[in-house]
Short mmCIF file of C-alpha atoms in Angstrom, two decimals:
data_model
loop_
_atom_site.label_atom_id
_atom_site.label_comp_id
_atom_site.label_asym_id
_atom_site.label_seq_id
_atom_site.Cartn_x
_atom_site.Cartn_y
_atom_site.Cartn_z
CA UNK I 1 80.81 80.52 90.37
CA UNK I 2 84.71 79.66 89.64
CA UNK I 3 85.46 76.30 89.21
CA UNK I 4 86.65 74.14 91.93
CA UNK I 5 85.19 76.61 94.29
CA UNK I 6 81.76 76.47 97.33
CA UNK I 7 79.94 79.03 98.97
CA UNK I 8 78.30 78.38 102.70
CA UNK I 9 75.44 81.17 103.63
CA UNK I 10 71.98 81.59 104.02
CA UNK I 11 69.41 84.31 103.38
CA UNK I 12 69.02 86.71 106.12
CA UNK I 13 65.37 86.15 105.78
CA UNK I 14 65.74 82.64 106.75
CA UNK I 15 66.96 79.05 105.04
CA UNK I 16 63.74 78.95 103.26
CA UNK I 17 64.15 82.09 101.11
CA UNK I 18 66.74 81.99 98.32
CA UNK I 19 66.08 85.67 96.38
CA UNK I 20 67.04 87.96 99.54
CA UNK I 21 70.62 89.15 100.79
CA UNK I 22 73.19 86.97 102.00
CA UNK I 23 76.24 87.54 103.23
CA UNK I 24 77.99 84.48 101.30
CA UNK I 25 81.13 82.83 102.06
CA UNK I 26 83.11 81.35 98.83
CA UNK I 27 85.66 79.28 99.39
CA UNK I 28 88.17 77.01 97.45
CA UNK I 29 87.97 73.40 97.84
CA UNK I 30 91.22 72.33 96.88
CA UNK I 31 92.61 74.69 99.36
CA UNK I 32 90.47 74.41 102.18
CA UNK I 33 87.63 72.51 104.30
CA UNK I 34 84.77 73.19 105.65
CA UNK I 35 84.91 72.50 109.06
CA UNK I 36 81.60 74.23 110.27
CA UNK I 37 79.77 77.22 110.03
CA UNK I 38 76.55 79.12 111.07
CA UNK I 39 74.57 82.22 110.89
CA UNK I 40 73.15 84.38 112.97
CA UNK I 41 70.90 87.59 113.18
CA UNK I 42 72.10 90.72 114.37
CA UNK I 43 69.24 91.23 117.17
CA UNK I 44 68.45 90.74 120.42
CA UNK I 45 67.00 87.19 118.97
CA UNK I 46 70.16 86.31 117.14
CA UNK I 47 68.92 82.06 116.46
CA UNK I 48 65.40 83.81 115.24
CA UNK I 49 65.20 83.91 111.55
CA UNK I 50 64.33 87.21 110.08
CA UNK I 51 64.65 89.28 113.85
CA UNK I 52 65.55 93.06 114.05
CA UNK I 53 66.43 95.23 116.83
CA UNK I 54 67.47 98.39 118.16
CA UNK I 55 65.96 100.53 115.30
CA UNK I 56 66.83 98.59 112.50
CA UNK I 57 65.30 98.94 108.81
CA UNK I 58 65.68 95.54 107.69
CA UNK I 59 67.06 92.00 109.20
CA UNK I 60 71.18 91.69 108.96
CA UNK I 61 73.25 89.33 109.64
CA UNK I 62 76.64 87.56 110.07
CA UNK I 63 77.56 84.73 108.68
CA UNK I 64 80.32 82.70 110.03
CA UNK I 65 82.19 79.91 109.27
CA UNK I 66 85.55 77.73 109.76
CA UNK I 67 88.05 76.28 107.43
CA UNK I 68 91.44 74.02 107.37
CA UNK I 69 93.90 74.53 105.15
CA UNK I 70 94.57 71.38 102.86
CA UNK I 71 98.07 70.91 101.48
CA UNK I 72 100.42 72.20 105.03
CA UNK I 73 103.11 71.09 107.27
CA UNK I 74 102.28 70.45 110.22
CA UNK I 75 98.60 69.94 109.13
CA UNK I 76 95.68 71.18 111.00
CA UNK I 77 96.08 75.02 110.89
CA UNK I 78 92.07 76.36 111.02
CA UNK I 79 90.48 80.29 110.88
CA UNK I 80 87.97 81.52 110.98
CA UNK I 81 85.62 84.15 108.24
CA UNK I 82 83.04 85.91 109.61
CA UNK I 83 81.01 87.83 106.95
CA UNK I 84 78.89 90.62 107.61
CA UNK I 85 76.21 93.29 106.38
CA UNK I 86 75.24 95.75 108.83
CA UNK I 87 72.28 97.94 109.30
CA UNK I 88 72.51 101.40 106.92
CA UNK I 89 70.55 103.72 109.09
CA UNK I 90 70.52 103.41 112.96
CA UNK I 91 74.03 103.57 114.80
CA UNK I 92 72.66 101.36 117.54
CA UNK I 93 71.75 99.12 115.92
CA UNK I 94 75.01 98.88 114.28
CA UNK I 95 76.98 99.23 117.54
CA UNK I 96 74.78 96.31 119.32
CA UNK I 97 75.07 94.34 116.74
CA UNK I 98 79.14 95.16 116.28
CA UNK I 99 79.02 93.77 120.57
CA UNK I 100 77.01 90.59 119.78
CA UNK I 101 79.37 89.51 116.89
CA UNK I 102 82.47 90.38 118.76
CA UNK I 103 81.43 88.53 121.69
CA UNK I 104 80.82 85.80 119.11
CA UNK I 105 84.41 85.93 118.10
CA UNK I 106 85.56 86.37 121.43
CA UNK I 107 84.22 83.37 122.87
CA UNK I 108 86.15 81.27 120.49
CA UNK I 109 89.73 79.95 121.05
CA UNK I 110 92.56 82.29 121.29
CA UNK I 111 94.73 80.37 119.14
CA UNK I 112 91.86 80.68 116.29
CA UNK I 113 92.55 83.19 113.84
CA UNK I 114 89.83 85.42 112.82
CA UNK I 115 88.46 87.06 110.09
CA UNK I 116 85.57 89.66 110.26
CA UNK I 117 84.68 91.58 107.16
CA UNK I 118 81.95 92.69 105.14
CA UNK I 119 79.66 96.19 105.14
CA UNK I 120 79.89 98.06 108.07
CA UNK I 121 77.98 101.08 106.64
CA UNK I 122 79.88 103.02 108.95
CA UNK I 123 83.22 104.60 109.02
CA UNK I 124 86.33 103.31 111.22
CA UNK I 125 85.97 106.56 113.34
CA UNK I 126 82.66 105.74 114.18
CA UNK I 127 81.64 104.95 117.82
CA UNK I 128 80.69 101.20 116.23
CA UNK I 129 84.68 101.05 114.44
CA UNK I 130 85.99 102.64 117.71
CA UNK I 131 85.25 99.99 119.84
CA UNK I 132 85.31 96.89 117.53
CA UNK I 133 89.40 98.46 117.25
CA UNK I 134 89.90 98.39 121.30
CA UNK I 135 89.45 102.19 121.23
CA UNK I 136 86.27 102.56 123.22
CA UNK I 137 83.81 100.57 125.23
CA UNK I 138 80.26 99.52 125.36
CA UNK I 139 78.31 97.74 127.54
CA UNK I 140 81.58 98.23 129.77
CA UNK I 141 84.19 95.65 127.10
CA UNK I 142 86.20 96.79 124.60
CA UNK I 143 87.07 95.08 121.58
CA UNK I 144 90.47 93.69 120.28
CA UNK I 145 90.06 93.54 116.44
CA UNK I 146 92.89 94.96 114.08
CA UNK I 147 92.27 96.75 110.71
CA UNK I 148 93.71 95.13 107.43
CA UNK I 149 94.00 98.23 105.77
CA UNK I 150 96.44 100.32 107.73
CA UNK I 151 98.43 96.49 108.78
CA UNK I 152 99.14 96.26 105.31
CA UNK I 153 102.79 96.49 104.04
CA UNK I 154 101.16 97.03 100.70
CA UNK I 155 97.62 99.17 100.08
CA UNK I 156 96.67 99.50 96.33
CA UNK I 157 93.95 102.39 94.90
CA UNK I 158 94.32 104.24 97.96
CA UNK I 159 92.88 107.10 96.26
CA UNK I 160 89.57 105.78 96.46
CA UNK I 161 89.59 106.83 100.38
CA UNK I 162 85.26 105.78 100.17
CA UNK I 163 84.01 102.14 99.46
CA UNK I 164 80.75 103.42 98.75
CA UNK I 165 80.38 104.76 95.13
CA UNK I 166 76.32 104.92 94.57
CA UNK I 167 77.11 103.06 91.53
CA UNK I 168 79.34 106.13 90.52
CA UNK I 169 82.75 104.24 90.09
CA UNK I 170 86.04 105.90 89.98
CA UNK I 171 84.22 108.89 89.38
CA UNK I 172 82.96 109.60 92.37
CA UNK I 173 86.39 108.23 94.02
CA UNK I 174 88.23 110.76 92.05
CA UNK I 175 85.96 113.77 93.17
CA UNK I 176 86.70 112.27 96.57
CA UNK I 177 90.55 112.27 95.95
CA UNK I 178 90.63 116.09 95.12
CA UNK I 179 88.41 116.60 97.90
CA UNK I 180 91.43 115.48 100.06
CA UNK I 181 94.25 116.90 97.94
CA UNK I 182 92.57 120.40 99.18
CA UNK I 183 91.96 119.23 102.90
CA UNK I 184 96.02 118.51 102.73
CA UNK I 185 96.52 121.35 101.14
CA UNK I 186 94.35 123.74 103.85
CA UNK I 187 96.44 121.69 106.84
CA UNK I 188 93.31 120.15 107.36
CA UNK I 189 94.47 116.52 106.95
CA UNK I 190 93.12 114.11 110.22
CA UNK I 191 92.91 110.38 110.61
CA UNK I 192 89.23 110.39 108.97
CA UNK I 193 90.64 112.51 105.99
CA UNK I 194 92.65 109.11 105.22
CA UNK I 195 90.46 106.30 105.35
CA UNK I 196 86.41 107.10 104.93
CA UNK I 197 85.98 103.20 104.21
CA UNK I 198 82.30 101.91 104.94
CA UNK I 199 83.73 98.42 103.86
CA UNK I 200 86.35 96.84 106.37
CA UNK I 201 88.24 93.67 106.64
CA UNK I 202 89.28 93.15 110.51
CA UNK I 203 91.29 90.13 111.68
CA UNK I 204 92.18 88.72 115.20
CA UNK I 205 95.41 86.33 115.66
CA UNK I 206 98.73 86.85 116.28
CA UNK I 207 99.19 84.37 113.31
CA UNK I 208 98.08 86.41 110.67
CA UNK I 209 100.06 89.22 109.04
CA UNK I 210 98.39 91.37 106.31
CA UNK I 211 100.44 91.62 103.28
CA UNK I 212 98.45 93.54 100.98
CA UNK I 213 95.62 95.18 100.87
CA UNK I 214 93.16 96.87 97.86
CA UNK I 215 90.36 98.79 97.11
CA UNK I 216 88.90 97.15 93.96
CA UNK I 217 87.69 99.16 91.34
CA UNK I 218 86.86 96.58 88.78
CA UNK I 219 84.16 96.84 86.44
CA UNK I 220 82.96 95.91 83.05
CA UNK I 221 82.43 98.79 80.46
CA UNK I 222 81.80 101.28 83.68
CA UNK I 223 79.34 98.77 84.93
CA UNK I 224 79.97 98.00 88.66
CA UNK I 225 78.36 94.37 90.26
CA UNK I 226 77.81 96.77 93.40
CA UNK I 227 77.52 99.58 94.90
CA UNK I 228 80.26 99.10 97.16
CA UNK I 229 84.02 99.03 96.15
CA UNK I 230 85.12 95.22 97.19
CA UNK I 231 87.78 95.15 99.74
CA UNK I 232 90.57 93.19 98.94
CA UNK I 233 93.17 91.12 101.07
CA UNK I 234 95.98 89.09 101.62
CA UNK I 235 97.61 87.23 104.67
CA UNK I 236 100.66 85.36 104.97
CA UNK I 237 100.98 81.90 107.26
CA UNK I 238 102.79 82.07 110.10
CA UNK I 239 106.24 81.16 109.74
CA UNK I 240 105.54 77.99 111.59
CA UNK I 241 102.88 76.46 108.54
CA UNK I 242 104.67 75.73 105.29
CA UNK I 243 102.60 74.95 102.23
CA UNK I 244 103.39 71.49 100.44
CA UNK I 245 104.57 71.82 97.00
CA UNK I 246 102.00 70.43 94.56
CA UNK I 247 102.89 67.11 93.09
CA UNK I 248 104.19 67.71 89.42
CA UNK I 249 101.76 65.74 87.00
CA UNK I 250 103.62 64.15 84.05
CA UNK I 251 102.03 64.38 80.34
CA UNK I 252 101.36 60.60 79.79
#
């Protein structure tokens, strides 16, 4: 782990079990604190370690948790990260458990910004993406998240239109990029043609204004740590926070 930085999370087996999936939260302690956080499991069980519903393969989760930024005038301005991993194989499952977190971040105070990323395993157009984005309901509510991606003023490697790579790497996102040249080219360009991202980064607050945004392709002698391209993003503070210049330290 970087220096000077934490991580809050447990495994979505339980607290117990340290070698299974998490869906970690790192954070920067110089730059923020901890003010609480939790997790809970995407079922009809959610507090039950370990629980799976609706058709799901394996336990998921969403880990959540709340920070204050250290170093800003007037002091006190909080959000919120919620960090998810969603089941790969049943939509239900994957649209309940979309309605339990939202309701999560719904029933916290308007004036909180929010957060919510991690692996959908689904694309935006997807019933699940559709009404997390306040395009559709279910269970008779509608959601009011906003995508990072297209908020962005700036979007970097937006060639790589899929997050998931198999491992692949650029390789597979350029066979994906021709792929879409020729959809543009046969007038067959649509909304999903754009963005086929399994990997999302939603926020929630009128406070927070995506100002870039970036598919991450790094990787060490075409090695990836995942799977998954990383999603990558950047907000600026409302206009009403200003950050405290840094005391300048004198060489003794």
């Amino acid at each position: 782990m970087k220096k000077g930085y934490d991580q809050f999370g447990i495994s979505r087996k339980g607290p117990q079990d340290t070698t299974d999936q998490h869906c970690t939260i790192f954070y920067d302690k110089e730059k923020v604190e901890l003010l609480e956080g939790g997790t809970f499991w995407l079922s009809e069980s959610p507090s039950v370690p370990g629980s799976m519903s609706w058709g799901s393969e394996v336990p998921c989760i969403a880990t959540w948790a709340t920070f204050q930024l250290k170093g800003v005038e007037p002091p006190g301005f909080s959000f919120q990260i919620v960090n998810t991993n969603m089941d790969e194989f049943s939509p239900r499952a994957r649209r309940r458990s979309a309605l339990l977190t939202w309701q999560h971040i719904a029933s916290l105070p308007p004036s909180l910004p929010v957060v919510y990323c991690g692996g959908f395993n689904t694309q935006k157009e997807s019933t699940t993406g559709r009404f997390l984005l306040g395009r559709s309901r279910e269970h008779g509510v509608v959601g009011d998240m906003r995508d990072a991606w297209p908020s962005a003023r700036v979007r970097k490697n937006v060639s790589l239109i899929h997050t998931y790579h198999g491992f692949k790497g650029d390789k597979q996102g350029t066979l994906e990029f021709l792929k879409l040249i020729f959809r543009a080219l046969c007038l067959c360009w649509d909304r999903q043609t754009q963005d086929l991202h399994i990997d999302w980064i939603l926020f929630r607050g009128r406070s927070l204004i995506p100002v870039s945004c970036e598919v991450v392709n790094d990787n060490i002698d075409g090695y990836y740590p995942s799977s998954h391209f990383p999603i990558f993003a950047e907000f600026m503070l409302p206009r009403t926070v200003r950050m405290l210049e840094s005391p300048v330290q004198e060489d003794s």
